């Protein structure tokens, strides 16, 4: 069995079509079609159902996909052993929010690079809807979401943890000493916020709208580190996940405001498409960050 043909078959599955796979592989569409027909003839099965220019895997196709991935993984392991290559290599594409990029791709990535110096990463910052679309189109290998809990039959959850979100203000803010607050007590205050449709900001806006309330921020900015810095040195209130503000609250620069009628939590989730082949490099990244995300829940 030709492993190049199996690679073409996996590409058709991952890119959801013959033409997209051909473009990514540098083949003509007729070459891809010919290789798939060759594989179907050799295995004596139909791999895809074809309806109105769309394809979907048959039950036999799903079985072949499973074993094709295992065969390619075995091939990579064999080549590694034969050539005594101790290091895993490859380029991976990740999509995530700026908050999670700040959280996981600082010192944690330095440690990852010490273990896997030949793995290269390309990170794209995006919103949840855009990330999901990119994952479906195989434009990225993994996504780190920070949003409501995502259940999608097309995606597999590699790791997840729940995150709390709070209003924060400078320790000298005039509301800092209040024992209890409501949303109506703070909406007229000056705010510094993330972009309007960004995960936890969107969830907050939905809760405000349900109460016929609205926050009109003085400043909207995507970088959560800047938000913390500005809030700590001004009269502006911010709304951020606790993992972004912990260092500031522990240092006494920011305090949590006790807003009683607003409970928001979001989820960090590491997602992969169910049809994605996991190369050794991708397996290594998933294992490393699964451990980090797991530790953050304890």
Short mmCIF file of C-alpha atoms in Angstrom, two decimals:
data_model
loop_
_atom_site.label_atom_id
_atom_site.label_comp_id
_atom_site.label_asym_id
_atom_site.label_seq_id
_atom_site.Cartn_x
_atom_site.Cartn_y
_atom_site.Cartn_z
CA UNK A 1 0.00 0.00 0.00
CA UNK A 2 1.41 3.38 -1.06
CA UNK A 3 1.81 5.67 1.96
CA UNK A 4 1.70 8.73 -0.31
CA UNK A 5 -1.83 7.71 -1.29
CA UNK A 6 -2.75 7.39 2.39
CA UNK A 7 -1.41 10.90 2.98
CA UNK A 8 -3.61 12.16 0.17
CA UNK A 9 -6.63 10.37 1.67
CA UNK A 10 -5.97 11.93 5.09
CA UNK A 11 -5.60 15.36 3.47
CA UNK A 12 -8.99 14.98 1.73
CA UNK A 13 -10.54 14.14 5.12
CA UNK A 14 -8.84 16.99 6.96
CA UNK A 15 -9.50 19.63 4.31
CA UNK A 16 -13.04 18.34 3.60
CA UNK A 17 -12.67 18.13 -0.13
CA UNK A 18 -10.62 17.03 -3.13
CA UNK A 19 -9.85 20.51 -4.47
CA UNK A 20 -8.76 21.88 -1.08
CA UNK A 21 -6.53 18.84 -0.51
CA UNK A 22 -5.04 19.21 -3.99
CA UNK A 23 -4.23 22.88 -3.35
CA UNK A 24 -2.53 22.13 -0.02
CA UNK A 25 -0.57 19.16 -1.38
CA UNK A 26 0.46 20.87 -4.60
CA UNK A 27 -1.36 18.30 -6.77
CA UNK A 28 -3.98 18.66 -9.45
CA UNK A 29 -7.51 17.73 -8.44
CA UNK A 30 -7.46 14.90 -10.98
CA UNK A 31 -4.36 13.45 -9.29
CA UNK A 32 -6.12 13.46 -5.92
CA UNK A 33 -9.24 11.88 -7.41
CA UNK A 34 -7.13 9.22 -9.13
CA UNK A 35 -5.30 8.35 -5.91
CA UNK A 36 -8.56 8.02 -3.97
CA UNK A 37 -10.00 5.76 -6.68
CA UNK A 38 -6.80 3.72 -6.55
CA UNK A 39 -7.16 3.30 -2.79
CA UNK A 40 -10.85 2.36 -3.05
CA UNK A 41 -10.04 -0.20 -5.74
CA UNK A 42 -7.20 -1.69 -3.72
CA UNK A 43 -9.28 -1.93 -0.51
CA UNK A 44 -12.51 -2.83 -2.36
CA UNK A 45 -14.54 -0.29 -0.39
CA UNK A 46 -16.19 3.08 -0.94
CA UNK A 47 -14.44 5.69 1.19
CA UNK A 48 -16.70 8.69 0.60
CA UNK A 49 -20.36 9.37 0.03
CA UNK A 50 -20.70 12.05 -2.63
CA UNK A 51 -23.78 14.30 -2.66
CA UNK A 52 -24.11 17.58 -4.56
CA UNK A 53 -20.36 18.21 -4.75
CA UNK A 54 -19.94 17.49 -1.03
CA UNK A 55 -18.25 14.47 0.48
CA UNK A 56 -18.56 12.64 3.79
CA UNK A 57 -16.74 9.59 5.09
CA UNK A 58 -18.52 6.25 4.90
CA UNK A 59 -18.27 3.83 7.81
CA UNK A 60 -15.50 2.01 5.92
CA UNK A 61 -13.85 5.36 5.27
CA UNK A 62 -13.73 6.15 8.99
CA UNK A 63 -12.10 2.78 9.62
CA UNK A 64 -9.50 3.37 6.91
CA UNK A 65 -8.81 6.87 8.27
CA UNK A 66 -8.08 5.45 11.73
CA UNK A 67 -5.60 2.90 10.41
CA UNK A 68 -4.06 5.31 7.89
CA UNK A 69 -3.13 7.67 10.72
CA UNK A 70 -1.67 4.81 12.73
CA UNK A 71 0.39 3.66 9.73
CA UNK A 72 1.82 7.13 9.12
CA UNK A 73 2.59 7.54 12.82
CA UNK A 74 4.40 4.20 12.77
CA UNK A 75 6.35 5.29 9.70
CA UNK A 76 7.51 8.47 11.46
CA UNK A 77 8.55 6.51 14.53
CA UNK A 78 10.46 4.01 12.36
CA UNK A 79 12.34 6.79 10.55
CA UNK A 80 13.15 8.44 13.85
CA UNK A 81 14.59 5.20 15.26
CA UNK A 82 16.52 4.36 12.09
CA UNK A 83 18.17 7.76 11.88
CA UNK A 84 18.60 8.14 15.65
CA UNK A 85 16.73 11.43 15.72
CA UNK A 86 15.99 12.14 19.33
CA UNK A 87 14.22 15.42 18.65
CA UNK A 88 10.67 15.78 17.37
CA UNK A 89 10.33 18.46 14.71
CA UNK A 90 7.64 20.22 12.71
CA UNK A 91 5.61 23.41 12.37
CA UNK A 92 2.26 23.80 14.13
CA UNK A 93 -0.44 26.43 13.69
CA UNK A 94 -2.40 27.55 16.75
CA UNK A 95 -5.28 29.98 17.15
CA UNK A 96 -6.22 31.57 20.48
CA UNK A 97 -7.35 34.69 22.29
CA UNK A 98 -4.79 37.28 23.40
CA UNK A 99 -5.53 36.45 27.05
CA UNK A 100 -4.54 32.81 26.60
CA UNK A 101 -1.55 33.76 24.48
CA UNK A 102 -0.34 35.91 27.37
CA UNK A 103 -1.02 33.13 29.86
CA UNK A 104 0.51 30.11 28.16
CA UNK A 105 3.10 31.39 25.71
CA UNK A 106 5.55 33.16 27.95
CA UNK A 107 7.70 31.21 30.38
CA UNK A 108 5.68 28.04 29.76
CA UNK A 109 6.62 28.10 26.09
CA UNK A 110 10.29 28.66 27.00
CA UNK A 111 10.13 25.39 28.95
CA UNK A 112 8.38 23.66 26.05
CA UNK A 113 11.10 24.85 23.67
CA UNK A 114 13.80 23.42 25.94
CA UNK A 115 12.17 20.00 25.55
CA UNK A 116 11.33 20.34 21.85
CA UNK A 117 13.73 22.85 20.23
CA UNK A 118 12.86 21.72 16.69
CA UNK A 119 9.11 22.37 16.92
CA UNK A 120 8.07 25.70 15.43
CA UNK A 121 4.80 27.43 16.30
CA UNK A 122 2.72 29.99 14.45
CA UNK A 123 0.12 31.67 16.68
CA UNK A 124 -2.91 33.51 15.31
CA UNK A 125 -5.01 35.62 17.69
CA UNK A 126 -8.72 35.43 16.88
CA UNK A 127 -12.23 35.30 18.30
CA UNK A 128 -14.01 32.03 19.05
CA UNK A 129 -16.19 31.94 15.92
CA UNK A 130 -13.21 32.65 13.67
CA UNK A 131 -11.12 29.99 15.43
CA UNK A 132 -13.82 27.36 14.98
CA UNK A 133 -14.07 28.17 11.30
CA UNK A 134 -10.30 27.93 10.90
CA UNK A 135 -10.26 24.56 12.65
CA UNK A 136 -12.99 23.22 10.35
CA UNK A 137 -11.02 24.36 7.29
CA UNK A 138 -7.77 22.90 8.65
CA UNK A 139 -6.18 26.36 8.58
CA UNK A 140 -4.92 25.71 12.12
CA UNK A 141 -3.97 22.51 13.93
CA UNK A 142 -5.29 23.41 17.40
CA UNK A 143 -7.28 26.16 19.05
CA UNK A 144 -7.19 27.46 22.62
CA UNK A 145 -10.61 28.97 23.34
CA UNK A 146 -11.64 31.15 26.26
CA UNK A 147 -15.42 31.28 26.12
CA UNK A 148 -18.57 29.45 27.13
CA UNK A 149 -18.13 25.68 27.21
CA UNK A 150 -18.00 24.42 23.63
CA UNK A 151 -19.66 21.14 22.68
CA UNK A 152 -19.25 20.37 18.99
CA UNK A 153 -19.42 16.94 17.37
CA UNK A 154 -16.68 18.00 14.92
CA UNK A 155 -14.18 18.82 17.67
CA UNK A 156 -12.43 16.82 20.36
CA UNK A 157 -11.59 18.42 23.73
CA UNK A 158 -7.93 17.72 24.51
CA UNK A 159 -7.98 19.66 27.80
CA UNK A 160 -10.18 22.15 29.62
CA UNK A 161 -10.59 24.10 32.84
CA UNK A 162 -13.14 26.56 34.19
CA UNK A 163 -12.04 30.17 34.74
CA UNK A 164 -13.62 32.75 37.05
CA UNK A 165 -14.05 36.35 35.91
CA UNK A 166 -14.35 39.41 38.18
CA UNK A 167 -14.55 43.17 38.15
CA UNK A 168 -11.29 44.69 39.36
CA UNK A 169 -10.21 48.20 40.30
CA UNK A 170 -7.17 49.92 41.76
CA UNK A 171 -6.75 49.35 45.49
CA UNK A 172 -7.40 53.04 46.13
CA UNK A 173 -10.61 53.15 44.07
CA UNK A 174 -13.55 54.75 45.87
CA UNK A 175 -15.57 51.49 45.53
CA UNK A 176 -12.76 49.23 46.76
CA UNK A 177 -13.92 49.25 50.39
CA UNK A 178 -17.59 48.58 49.64
CA UNK A 179 -18.74 45.28 51.22
CA UNK A 180 -21.35 44.62 48.51
CA UNK A 181 -22.13 46.04 45.09
CA UNK A 182 -24.63 45.51 42.28
CA UNK A 183 -24.24 46.00 38.56
CA UNK A 184 -26.38 49.12 38.73
CA UNK A 185 -23.85 50.61 41.20
CA UNK A 186 -20.92 50.40 38.79
CA UNK A 187 -22.19 50.78 35.22
CA UNK A 188 -21.78 54.56 35.26
CA UNK A 189 -18.12 54.28 36.36
CA UNK A 190 -15.31 54.66 33.79
CA UNK A 191 -14.32 51.28 32.34
CA UNK A 192 -11.42 49.84 30.37
CA UNK A 193 -12.59 46.74 28.48
CA UNK A 194 -11.65 44.18 25.87
CA UNK A 195 -13.28 44.32 22.43
CA UNK A 196 -17.07 44.15 22.47
CA UNK A 197 -17.56 40.62 21.07
CA UNK A 198 -14.62 38.98 22.83
CA UNK A 199 -15.71 35.99 25.01
CA UNK A 200 -16.11 37.19 28.61
CA UNK A 201 -16.93 40.74 27.49
CA UNK A 202 -19.72 39.34 25.30
CA UNK A 203 -21.10 37.25 28.19
CA UNK A 204 -21.07 40.30 30.48
CA UNK A 205 -22.87 42.41 27.87
CA UNK A 206 -25.56 39.72 27.62
CA UNK A 207 -26.10 39.82 31.40
CA UNK A 208 -26.24 43.61 31.35
CA UNK A 209 -28.73 43.64 28.48
CA UNK A 210 -31.00 41.25 30.41
CA UNK A 211 -31.18 43.94 33.11
CA UNK A 212 -31.55 46.82 30.62
CA UNK A 213 -28.09 48.06 31.58
CA UNK A 214 -25.05 48.96 29.49
CA UNK A 215 -21.38 49.73 30.07
CA UNK A 216 -19.83 52.22 27.66
CA UNK A 217 -16.07 51.93 28.21
CA UNK A 218 -13.69 54.85 28.15
CA UNK A 219 -11.12 52.62 26.47
CA UNK A 220 -11.42 49.37 24.51
CA UNK A 221 -8.19 47.47 23.97
CA UNK A 222 -7.33 43.85 23.20
CA UNK A 223 -4.24 43.39 25.37
CA UNK A 224 -5.27 42.21 28.87
CA UNK A 225 -1.85 43.01 30.33
CA UNK A 226 -2.32 46.65 29.34
CA UNK A 227 -5.81 46.59 30.82
CA UNK A 228 -4.44 45.44 34.19
CA UNK A 229 -1.70 48.05 34.12
CA UNK A 230 -4.04 50.92 33.27
CA UNK A 231 -6.71 49.85 35.77
CA UNK A 232 -4.11 49.58 38.55
CA UNK A 233 -3.00 53.17 38.02
CA UNK A 234 -6.33 54.89 37.30
CA UNK A 235 -9.96 55.17 38.35
CA UNK A 236 -11.08 52.79 35.58
CA UNK A 237 -12.73 49.43 36.35
CA UNK A 238 -11.85 46.31 34.33
CA UNK A 239 -13.54 42.95 33.85
CA UNK A 240 -11.04 40.13 33.41
CA UNK A 241 -10.43 36.44 34.13
CA UNK A 242 -8.78 35.88 37.50
CA UNK A 243 -5.67 34.33 35.94
CA UNK A 244 -4.92 37.70 34.35
CA UNK A 245 -5.30 39.69 37.55
CA UNK A 246 -3.88 37.37 40.24
CA UNK A 247 -0.38 38.90 40.21
CA UNK A 248 -1.87 42.39 40.58
CA UNK A 249 -4.25 41.45 43.39
CA UNK A 250 -1.52 39.59 45.26
CA UNK A 251 0.71 42.65 44.96
CA UNK A 252 -2.09 44.86 46.29
CA UNK A 253 -2.36 46.88 43.07
CA UNK A 254 -5.86 45.65 42.17
CA UNK A 255 -8.82 44.43 44.22
CA UNK A 256 -11.88 42.39 43.29
CA UNK A 257 -15.10 44.38 43.48
CA UNK A 258 -17.85 42.39 45.28
CA UNK A 259 -20.54 42.65 42.58
CA UNK A 260 -23.17 40.22 43.85
CA UNK A 261 -25.58 40.02 40.93
CA UNK A 262 -23.07 39.09 38.21
CA UNK A 263 -21.61 35.60 38.09
CA UNK A 264 -19.53 34.91 35.00
CA UNK A 265 -17.28 31.95 34.30
CA UNK A 266 -15.65 30.92 31.06
CA UNK A 267 -13.74 27.85 29.95
CA UNK A 268 -10.25 27.41 28.64
CA UNK A 269 -10.49 24.59 26.11
CA UNK A 270 -7.85 23.04 23.91
CA UNK A 271 -9.68 21.74 20.82
CA UNK A 272 -8.71 19.68 17.79
CA UNK A 273 -10.79 18.57 14.81
CA UNK A 274 -11.85 14.93 15.10
CA UNK A 275 -10.43 14.19 11.63
CA UNK A 276 -7.04 15.78 12.30
CA UNK A 277 -4.01 13.51 12.06
CA UNK A 278 -1.78 13.94 15.11
CA UNK A 279 1.85 14.12 14.11
CA UNK A 280 4.51 13.51 16.78
CA UNK A 281 4.98 17.28 17.09
CA UNK A 282 1.26 17.81 17.56
CA UNK A 283 1.06 14.98 20.09
CA UNK A 284 3.95 16.54 22.05
CA UNK A 285 2.28 19.96 22.15
CA UNK A 286 -1.07 18.52 23.23
CA UNK A 287 0.52 16.46 26.00
CA UNK A 288 2.53 19.41 27.32
CA UNK A 289 -0.35 21.88 27.40
CA UNK A 290 -2.84 19.30 28.65
CA UNK A 291 -0.63 19.00 31.74
CA UNK A 292 -0.44 22.79 32.15
CA UNK A 293 -4.18 23.25 31.83
CA UNK A 294 -4.79 20.37 34.23
CA UNK A 295 -2.45 21.92 36.81
CA UNK A 296 -4.29 25.25 36.56
CA UNK A 297 -7.49 23.58 37.83
CA UNK A 298 -5.86 22.47 41.09
#
